[in-house]
Structure formats: C-alpha cells, structure tokens
CSV table of C-alpha atoms in Angstrom, one decimal:
chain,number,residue,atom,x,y,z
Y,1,UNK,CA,10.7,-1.7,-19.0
Y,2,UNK,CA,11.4,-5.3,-19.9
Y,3,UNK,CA,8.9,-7.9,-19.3
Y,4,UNK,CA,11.5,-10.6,-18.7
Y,5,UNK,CA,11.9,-10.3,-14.9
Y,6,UNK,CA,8.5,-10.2,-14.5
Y,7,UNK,CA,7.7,-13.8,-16.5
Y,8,UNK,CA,11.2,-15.1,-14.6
Y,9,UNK,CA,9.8,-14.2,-11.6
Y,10,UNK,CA,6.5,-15.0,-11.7
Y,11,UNK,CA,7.2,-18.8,-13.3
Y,12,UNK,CA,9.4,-19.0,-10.0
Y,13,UNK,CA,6.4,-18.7,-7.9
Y,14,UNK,CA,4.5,-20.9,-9.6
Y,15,UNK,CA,6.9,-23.2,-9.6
Y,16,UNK,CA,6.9,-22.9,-6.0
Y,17,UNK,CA,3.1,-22.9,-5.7
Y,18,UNK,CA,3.0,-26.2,-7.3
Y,19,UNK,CA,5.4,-27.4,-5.2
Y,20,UNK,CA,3.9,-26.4,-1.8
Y,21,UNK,CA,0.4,-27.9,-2.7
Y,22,UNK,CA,2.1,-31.4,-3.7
Y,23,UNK,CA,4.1,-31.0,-0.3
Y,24,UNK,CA,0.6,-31.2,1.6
Y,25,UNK,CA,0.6,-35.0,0.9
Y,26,UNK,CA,1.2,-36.7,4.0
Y,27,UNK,CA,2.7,-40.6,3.6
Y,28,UNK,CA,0.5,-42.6,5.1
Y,29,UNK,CA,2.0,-44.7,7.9
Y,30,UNK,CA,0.5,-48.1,7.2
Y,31,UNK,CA,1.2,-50.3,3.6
Y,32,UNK,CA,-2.1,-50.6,2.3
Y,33,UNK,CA,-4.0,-49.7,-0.4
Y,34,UNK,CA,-6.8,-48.5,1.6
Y,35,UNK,CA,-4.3,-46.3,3.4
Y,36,UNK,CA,-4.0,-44.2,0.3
Y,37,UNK,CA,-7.5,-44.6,-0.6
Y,38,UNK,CA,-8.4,-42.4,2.5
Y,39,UNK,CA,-6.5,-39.5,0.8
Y,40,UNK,CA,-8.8,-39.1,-2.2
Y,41,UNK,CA,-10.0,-35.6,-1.1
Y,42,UNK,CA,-6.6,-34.5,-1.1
Y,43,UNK,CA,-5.7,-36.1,-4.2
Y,44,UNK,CA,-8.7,-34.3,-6.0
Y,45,UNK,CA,-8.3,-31.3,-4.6
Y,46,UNK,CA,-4.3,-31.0,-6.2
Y,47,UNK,CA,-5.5,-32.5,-8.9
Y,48,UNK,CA,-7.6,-29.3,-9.2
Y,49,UNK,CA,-5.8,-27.0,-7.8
Y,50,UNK,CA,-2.7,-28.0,-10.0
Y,51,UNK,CA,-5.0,-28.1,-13.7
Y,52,UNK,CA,-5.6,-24.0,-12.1
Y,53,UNK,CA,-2.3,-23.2,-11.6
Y,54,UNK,CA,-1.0,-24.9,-15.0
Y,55,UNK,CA,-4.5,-22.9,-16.4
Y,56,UNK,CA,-2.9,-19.5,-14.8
Y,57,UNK,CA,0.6,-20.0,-15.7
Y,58,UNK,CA,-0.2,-21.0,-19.3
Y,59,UNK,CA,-2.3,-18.0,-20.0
Y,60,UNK,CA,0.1,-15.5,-18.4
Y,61,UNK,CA,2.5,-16.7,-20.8
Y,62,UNK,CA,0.5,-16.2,-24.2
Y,63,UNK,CA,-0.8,-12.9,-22.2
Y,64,UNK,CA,3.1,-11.5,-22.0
Y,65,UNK,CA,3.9,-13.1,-25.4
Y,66,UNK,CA,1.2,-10.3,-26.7
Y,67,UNK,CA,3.1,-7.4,-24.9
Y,68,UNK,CA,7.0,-5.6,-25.3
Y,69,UNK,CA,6.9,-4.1,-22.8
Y,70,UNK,CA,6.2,-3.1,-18.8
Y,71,UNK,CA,5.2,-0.5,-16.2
Y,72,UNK,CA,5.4,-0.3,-12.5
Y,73,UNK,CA,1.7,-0.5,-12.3
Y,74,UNK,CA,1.9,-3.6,-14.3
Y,75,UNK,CA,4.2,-5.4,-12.2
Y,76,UNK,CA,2.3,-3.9,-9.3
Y,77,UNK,CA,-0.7,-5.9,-10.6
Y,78,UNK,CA,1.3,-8.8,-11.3
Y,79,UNK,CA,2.3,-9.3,-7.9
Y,80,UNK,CA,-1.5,-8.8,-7.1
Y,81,UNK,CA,-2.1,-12.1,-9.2
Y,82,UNK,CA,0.7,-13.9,-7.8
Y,83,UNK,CA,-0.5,-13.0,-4.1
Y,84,UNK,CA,-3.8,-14.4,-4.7
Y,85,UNK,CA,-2.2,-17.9,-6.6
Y,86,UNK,CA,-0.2,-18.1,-3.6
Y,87,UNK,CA,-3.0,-18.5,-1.5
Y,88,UNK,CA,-4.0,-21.6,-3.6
Y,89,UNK,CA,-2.1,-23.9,-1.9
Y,90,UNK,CA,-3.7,-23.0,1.5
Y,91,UNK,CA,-7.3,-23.1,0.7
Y,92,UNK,CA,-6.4,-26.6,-1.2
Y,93,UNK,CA,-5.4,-28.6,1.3
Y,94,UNK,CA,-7.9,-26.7,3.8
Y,95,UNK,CA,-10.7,-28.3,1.6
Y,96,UNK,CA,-9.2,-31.5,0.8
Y,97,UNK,CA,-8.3,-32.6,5.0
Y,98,UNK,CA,-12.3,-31.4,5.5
Y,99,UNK,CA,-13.9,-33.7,2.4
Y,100,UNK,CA,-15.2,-30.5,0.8
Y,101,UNK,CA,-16.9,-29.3,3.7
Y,102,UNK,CA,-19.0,-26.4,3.0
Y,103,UNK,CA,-16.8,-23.4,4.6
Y,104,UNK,CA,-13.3,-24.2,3.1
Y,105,UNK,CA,-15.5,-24.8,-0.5
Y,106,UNK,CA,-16.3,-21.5,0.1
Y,107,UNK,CA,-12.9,-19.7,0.8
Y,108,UNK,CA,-11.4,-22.0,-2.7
Y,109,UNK,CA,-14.2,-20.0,-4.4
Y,110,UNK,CA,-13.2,-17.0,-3.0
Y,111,UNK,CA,-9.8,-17.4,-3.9
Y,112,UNK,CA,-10.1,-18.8,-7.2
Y,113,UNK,CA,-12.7,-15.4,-7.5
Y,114,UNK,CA,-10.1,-13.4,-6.4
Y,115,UNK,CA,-7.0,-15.1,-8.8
Y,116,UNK,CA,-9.8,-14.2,-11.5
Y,117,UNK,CA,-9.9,-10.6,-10.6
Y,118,UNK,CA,-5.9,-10.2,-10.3
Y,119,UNK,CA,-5.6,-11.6,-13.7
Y,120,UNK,CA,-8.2,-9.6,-15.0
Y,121,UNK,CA,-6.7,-6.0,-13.4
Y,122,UNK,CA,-3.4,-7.6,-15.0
Y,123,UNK,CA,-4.9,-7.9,-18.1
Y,124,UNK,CA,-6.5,-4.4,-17.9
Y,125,UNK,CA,-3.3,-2.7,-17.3
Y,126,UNK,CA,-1.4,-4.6,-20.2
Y,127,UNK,CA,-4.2,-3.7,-22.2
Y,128,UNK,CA,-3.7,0.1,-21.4
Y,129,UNK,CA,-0.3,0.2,-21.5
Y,130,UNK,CA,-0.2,-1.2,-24.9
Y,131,UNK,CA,-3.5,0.6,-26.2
Y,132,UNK,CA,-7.0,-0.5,-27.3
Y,133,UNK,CA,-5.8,-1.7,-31.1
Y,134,UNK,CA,-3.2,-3.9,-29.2
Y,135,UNK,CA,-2.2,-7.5,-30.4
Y,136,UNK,CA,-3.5,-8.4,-26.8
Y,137,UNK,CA,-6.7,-5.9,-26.6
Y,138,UNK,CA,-7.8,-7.1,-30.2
Y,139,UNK,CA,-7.4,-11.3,-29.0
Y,140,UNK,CA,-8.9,-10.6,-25.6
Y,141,UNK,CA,-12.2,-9.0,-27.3
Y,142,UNK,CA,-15.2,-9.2,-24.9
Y,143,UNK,CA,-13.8,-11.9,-22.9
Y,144,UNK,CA,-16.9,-14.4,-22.7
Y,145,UNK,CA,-15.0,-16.9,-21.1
Y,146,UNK,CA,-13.6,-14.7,-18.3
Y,147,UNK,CA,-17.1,-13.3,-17.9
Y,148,UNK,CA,-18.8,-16.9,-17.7
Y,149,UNK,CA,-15.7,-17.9,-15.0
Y,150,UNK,CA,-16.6,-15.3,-12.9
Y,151,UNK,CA,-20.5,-16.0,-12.8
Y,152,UNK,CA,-19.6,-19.4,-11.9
Y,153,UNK,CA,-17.2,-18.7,-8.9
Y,154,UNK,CA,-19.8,-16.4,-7.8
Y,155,UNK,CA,-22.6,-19.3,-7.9
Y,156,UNK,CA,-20.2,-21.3,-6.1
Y,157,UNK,CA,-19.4,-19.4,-3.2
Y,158,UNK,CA,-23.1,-18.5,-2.6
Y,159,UNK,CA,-24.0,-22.3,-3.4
Y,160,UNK,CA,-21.3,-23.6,-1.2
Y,161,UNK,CA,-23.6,-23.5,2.3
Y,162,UNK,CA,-26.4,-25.2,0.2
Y,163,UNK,CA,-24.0,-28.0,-1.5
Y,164,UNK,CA,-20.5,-27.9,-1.5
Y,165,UNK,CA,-20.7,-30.7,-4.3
Y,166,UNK,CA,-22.5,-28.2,-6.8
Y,167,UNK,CA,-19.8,-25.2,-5.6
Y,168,UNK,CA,-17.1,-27.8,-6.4
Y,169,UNK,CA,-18.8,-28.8,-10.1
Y,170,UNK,CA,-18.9,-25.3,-10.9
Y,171,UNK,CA,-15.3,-24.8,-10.0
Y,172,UNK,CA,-14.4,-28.3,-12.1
Y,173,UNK,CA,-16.8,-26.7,-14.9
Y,174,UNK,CA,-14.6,-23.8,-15.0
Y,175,UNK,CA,-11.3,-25.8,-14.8
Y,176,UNK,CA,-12.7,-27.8,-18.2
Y,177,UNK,CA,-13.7,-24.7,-19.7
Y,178,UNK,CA,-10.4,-23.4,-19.6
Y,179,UNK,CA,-8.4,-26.6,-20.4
Y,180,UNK,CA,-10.4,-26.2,-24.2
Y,181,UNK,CA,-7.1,-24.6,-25.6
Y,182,UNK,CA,-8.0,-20.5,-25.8
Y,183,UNK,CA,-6.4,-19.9,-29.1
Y,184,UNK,CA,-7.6,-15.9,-28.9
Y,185,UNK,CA,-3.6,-14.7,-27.9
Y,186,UNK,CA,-2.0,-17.6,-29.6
Y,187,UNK,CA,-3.3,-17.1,-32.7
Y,188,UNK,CA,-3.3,-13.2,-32.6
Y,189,UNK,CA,0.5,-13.5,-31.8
C-alpha cells in the first residue's frame, strides 16, 4: 500500500491534537496582568506538551520518508500511536489546572511512556516490513536515545509520588534531548 493516507491522516490528528490542547486556555475574566500570571502552569504544561507533539510529528515524518511503502499492521500501529498522542491533550491540561500535582504528573508520564511505546511498535513494524538492511533499520541502529527516553519516563512516573518537580525535569530532559536535531533518518535518506 501507499503510505500517503497514512501521513495525511495522521498530520490531521495532530493538527487537531495541537489544537485541543491550545483550546484548554481559559480567558481570564479580569484585565490584569496578574490575571494571566495565574495561568503559568497551564502555559508550561502546552508549552511542553506542544515541543512533544511537534517532537512526534517531526519524527514520524523522516520515519515515513525512510519507507515506500505500507501494511495493515502498520497502519494498525499507527493508529496505536495516534491513540496514545491523543490522550496528550487530556493529561496536559489535567496537570497544568492541578500545578503539577503528584497524580496527574504521573498519568503525563504514563502517557508520554506509552506515545514512546506506540512509536516504537510503529517503528518495529516499518522496520520489518521493509527488512533489517532498510534505509530506516540501518539509521535507527540501537536507538540510544529511544532507550534513554524510556528510562527517564519510567523514573518519572515512579518519582512522581516523591517529587513531581524531578518527574517533570525528567520529562523536560527528554523534551531537550529530542529537540537536538536527530539527523540518523535525515541523513540516511
């Protein structure tokens, strides 16, 4: 198959993604500056959420620009992926209205765990389609920064009931690791 619905389809749900979270904003009802100052949990939590999504959106298009083509099991997994991004929005605003309280730190870490899993059974299943001596199997390699993501969301959920402020620095340390441009599938292609 074609891999053209899948990236039209998918950047439509991202698109839509973004465009939920950035809907959570509530106007404040007073003029002030200190009005708006009273949102900055929100605020930081899109600001992070949205850096995630562009992360996710910007690697699933190098990732498809390394493939020709599709399976059912692939789009299958792709709509895995796009469940769990879907869920950002949610567990975004969830921890931004309760300051980074300790339980909806948790559940970001959980999602952002399980976004890290979809994308990784995504790229799996690209990677077998397409065969181990792949454009995309030889830039992926072992992955380090995958691995190293997913250690950190770990240590953040389990951290989260002992300091949601380190939980959150892991997930920011994650966020900065990935904004370093990965040139693996860029420069493969």
């Amino acid at each position: 198959m074609h891999k053209g619905r899948l990236e039209a389809f998918s950047d439509g749900v991202i698109a839509i993604i973004i465009t939920i979270m950035v809907l959570e904003f509530k106007v404040p009802h007073e003029p002030s500056l200190s009005a708006l100052l009273n949102l900055w949990p929100i605020f930081i939590s899109y600001i992070l959420s949205f850096i995630y999504v562009g992360i996710y959106w910007n690697n699933h298009h190098h990732m498809l620009q390394a493939t020709t083509k599709i399976s059912g099991g692939i789009l299958w997994a792709n709509l895995h992926l796009l469940f769990w991004l879907s869920l950002i929005p949610f567990s975004t605003a969830w921890m931004g209205e309760n300051h980074f309280a300790d339980g909806p730190v948790a559940v970001y870490g959980v999602v952002l765990f399980m976004c890290a899993v979809a994308y990784i059974i995504l790229q799996n299943r690209l990677i077998k389609h397409h065969g181990n001596e792949s454009v995309l199997a030889k830039a992926i390699g072992s992955d380090r920064k995958g691995k190293i993501s997913m250690l950190c969301y770990v240590s953040g959920i389990a951290l989260s009931h002992v300091s949601p402020w380190i939980s959150s620095a892991l997930y920011v340390f994650v966020a900065l690791m990935w904004l370093i441009p990965d040139r693996r599938i860029e420069d493969a292609v």
